[in-house]
Coordinates of C-alpha atoms in Angstrom, one line a residue:
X876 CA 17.1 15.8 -8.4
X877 CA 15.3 14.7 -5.2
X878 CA 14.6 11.1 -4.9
X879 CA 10.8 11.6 -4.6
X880 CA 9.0 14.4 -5.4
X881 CA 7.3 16.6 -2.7
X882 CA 3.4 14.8 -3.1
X883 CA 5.1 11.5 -2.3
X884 CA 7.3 12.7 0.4
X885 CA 4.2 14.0 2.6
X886 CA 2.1 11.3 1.6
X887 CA 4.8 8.7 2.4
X888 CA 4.7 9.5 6.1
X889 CA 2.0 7.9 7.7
X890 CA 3.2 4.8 5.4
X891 CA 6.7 5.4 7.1
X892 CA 5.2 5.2 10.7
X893 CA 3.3 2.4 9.9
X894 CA 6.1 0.6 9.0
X895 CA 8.3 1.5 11.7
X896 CA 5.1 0.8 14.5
X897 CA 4.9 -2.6 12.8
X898 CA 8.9 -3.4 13.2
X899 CA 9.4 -2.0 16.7
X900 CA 6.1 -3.9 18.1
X901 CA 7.2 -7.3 16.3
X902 CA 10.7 -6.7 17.8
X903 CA 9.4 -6.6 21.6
X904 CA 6.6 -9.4 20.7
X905 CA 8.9 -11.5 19.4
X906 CA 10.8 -13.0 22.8
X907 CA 7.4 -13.6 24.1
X908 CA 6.0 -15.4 21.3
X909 CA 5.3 -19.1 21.7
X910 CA 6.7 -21.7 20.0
X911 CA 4.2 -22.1 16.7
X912 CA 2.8 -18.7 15.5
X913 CA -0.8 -18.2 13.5
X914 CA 0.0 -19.1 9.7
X915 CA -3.2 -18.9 8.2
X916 CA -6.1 -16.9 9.4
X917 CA -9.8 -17.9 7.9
X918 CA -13.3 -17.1 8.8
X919 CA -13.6 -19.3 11.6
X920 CA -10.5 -18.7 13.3
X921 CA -6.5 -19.9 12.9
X922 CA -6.5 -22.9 11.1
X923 CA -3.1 -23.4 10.0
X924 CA 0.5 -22.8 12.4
X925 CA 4.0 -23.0 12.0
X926 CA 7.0 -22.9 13.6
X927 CA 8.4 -19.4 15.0
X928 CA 11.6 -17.6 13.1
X929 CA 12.2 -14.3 12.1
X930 CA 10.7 -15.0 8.8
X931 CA 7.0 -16.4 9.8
X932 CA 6.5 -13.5 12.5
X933 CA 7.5 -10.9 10.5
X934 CA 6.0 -11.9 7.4
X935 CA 3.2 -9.5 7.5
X936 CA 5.8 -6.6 7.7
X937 CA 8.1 -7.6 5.2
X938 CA 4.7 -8.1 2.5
X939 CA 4.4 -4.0 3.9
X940 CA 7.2 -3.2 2.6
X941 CA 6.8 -4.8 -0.7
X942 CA 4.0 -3.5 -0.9
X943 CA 5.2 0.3 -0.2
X944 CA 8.2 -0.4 -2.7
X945 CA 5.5 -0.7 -5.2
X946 CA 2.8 2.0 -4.7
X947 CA 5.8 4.7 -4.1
X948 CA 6.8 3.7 -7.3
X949 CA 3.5 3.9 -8.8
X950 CA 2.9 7.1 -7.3
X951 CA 6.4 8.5 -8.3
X952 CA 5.8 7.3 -11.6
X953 CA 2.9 8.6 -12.0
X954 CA 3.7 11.9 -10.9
X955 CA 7.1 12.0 -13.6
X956 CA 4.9 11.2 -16.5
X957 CA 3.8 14.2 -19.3
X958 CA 0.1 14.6 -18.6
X959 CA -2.3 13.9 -21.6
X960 CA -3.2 17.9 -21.7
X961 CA 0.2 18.6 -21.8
X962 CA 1.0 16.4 -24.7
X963 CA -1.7 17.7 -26.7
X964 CA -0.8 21.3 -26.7
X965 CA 3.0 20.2 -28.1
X966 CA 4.2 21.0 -31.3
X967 CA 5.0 18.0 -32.5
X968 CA 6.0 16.1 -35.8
X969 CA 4.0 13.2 -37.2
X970 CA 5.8 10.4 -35.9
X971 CA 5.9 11.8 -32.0
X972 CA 2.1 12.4 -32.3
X973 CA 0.8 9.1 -33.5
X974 CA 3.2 7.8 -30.1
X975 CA 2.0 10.1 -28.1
X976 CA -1.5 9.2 -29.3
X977 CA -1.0 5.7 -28.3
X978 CA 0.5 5.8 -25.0
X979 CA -2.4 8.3 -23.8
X980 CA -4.3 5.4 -22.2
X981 CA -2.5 5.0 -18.9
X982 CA -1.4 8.9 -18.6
X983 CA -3.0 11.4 -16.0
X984 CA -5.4 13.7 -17.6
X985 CA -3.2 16.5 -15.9
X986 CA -1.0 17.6 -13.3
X987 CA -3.8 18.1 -10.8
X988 CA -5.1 14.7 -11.8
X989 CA -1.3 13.3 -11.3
X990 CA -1.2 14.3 -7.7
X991 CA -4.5 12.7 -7.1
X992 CA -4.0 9.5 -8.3
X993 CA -0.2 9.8 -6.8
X994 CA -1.8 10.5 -3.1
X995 CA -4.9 7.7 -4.0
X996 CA -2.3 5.2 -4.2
X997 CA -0.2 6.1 -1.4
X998 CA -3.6 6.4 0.8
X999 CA -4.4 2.9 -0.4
X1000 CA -1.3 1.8 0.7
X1001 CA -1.6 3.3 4.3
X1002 CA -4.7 1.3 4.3
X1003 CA -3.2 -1.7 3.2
X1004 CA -0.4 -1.0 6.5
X1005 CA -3.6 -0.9 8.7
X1006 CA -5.1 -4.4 7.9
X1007 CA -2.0 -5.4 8.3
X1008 CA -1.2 -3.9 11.5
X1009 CA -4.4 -5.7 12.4
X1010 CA -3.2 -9.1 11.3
X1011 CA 0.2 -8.7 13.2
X1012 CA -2.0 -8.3 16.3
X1013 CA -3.1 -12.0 15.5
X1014 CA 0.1 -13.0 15.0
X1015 CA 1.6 -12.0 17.7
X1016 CA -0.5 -13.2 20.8
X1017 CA 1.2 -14.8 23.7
X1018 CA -0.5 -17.5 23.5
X1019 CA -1.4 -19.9 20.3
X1020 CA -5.2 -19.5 20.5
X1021 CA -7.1 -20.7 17.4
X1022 CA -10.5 -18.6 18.3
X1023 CA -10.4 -14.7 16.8
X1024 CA -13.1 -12.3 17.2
X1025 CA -16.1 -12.2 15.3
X1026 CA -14.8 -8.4 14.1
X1027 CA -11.2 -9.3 13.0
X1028 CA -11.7 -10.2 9.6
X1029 CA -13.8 -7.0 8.4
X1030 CA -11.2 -5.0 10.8
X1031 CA -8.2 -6.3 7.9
X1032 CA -10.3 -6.0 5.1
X1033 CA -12.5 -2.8 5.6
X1034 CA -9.6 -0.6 5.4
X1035 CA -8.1 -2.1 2.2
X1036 CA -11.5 -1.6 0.5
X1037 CA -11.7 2.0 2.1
X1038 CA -8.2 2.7 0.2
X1039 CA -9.0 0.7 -3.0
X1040 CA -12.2 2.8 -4.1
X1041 CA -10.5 6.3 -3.0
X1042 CA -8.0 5.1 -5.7
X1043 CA -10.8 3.7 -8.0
X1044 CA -12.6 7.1 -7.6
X1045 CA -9.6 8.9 -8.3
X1046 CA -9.1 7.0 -11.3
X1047 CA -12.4 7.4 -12.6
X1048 CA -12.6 11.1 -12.0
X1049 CA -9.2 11.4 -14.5
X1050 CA -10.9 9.4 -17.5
X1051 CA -13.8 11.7 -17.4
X1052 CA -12.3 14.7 -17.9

């Protein structure tokens, strides 16, 4: 049995170069970093800094790869799960129906539907790798300037909403049919 199925494996690849972009940038930045790195980015600019190690400049990327831990998961998951059409059409005794009944909530309408949601959640988390591609550019300026452009923050979060109502829609669409 393959370790993930082929939906994720395609779908996992712009998640892959993400991460390995993020790594081998922070890996040349990091020599030239200064002393006290960006540690909190708001609205008005850095307002919080601490002190360079491998941990606080490569935080963003190691939060990426929690994250794509998770939504592989999910999307593997979600892909190995019995479909609710396909659990309705089994012959099944008493007992095994009123189980299946229950658990129908959280199952994918059908195979199709599986997919979708599998490659909604891995599109999300590209997106996700994109804001915080953007926030690694922040943190790994050459020099500890506390002024960010007026177009940074809706850079890191218009992607992550981009991904989050794909998956929303993709949701949605299963529970209606």
């Amino acid at each position: 049995m393959a370790l993930f199925s082929s939906s994720v494996r395609l779908w996992l690849l712009p998640n892959t170069v993400l991460l390995v972009v993020m790594t081998i940038w922070g890996a040349l930045r990091y020599p030239h970093l200064p002393g006290r790195i960006p540690k909190h980015i708001a609205g008005g600019g850095v307002d919080a800094w601490t002190d360079k190690s491998v941990g606080s400049a490569f935080l963003l990327v190691f939060v990426y790869v929690g994250v794509t831990v998770l939504m592989v998961g999910s999307a593997e998951l979600t892909l190995r799960q019995t479909p609710r059409d396909e659990l309705a059409n089994a012959d099944v005794t008493p007992f095994a129906a009123a189980q299946a009944t229950s658990s129908l909530m959280n199952r994918p309408g059908s195979r199709a539907s599986a997919r979708r949601l599998a490659r909604a959640l891995l599109l999300l988390n590209t997106c996700i790798g994109i804001s915080l591609l953007t926030g690694c550019g922040v943190l790994w300026r050459a020099a500890p300037d506390p002024n960010l452009p007026a177009w940074l923050v809706p850079a890191m979060i218009l992607p992550f909403l981009a991904g989050t109502a794909v998956t929303i829609t993709a949701a949605v669409k299963d529970r209606k049919r």
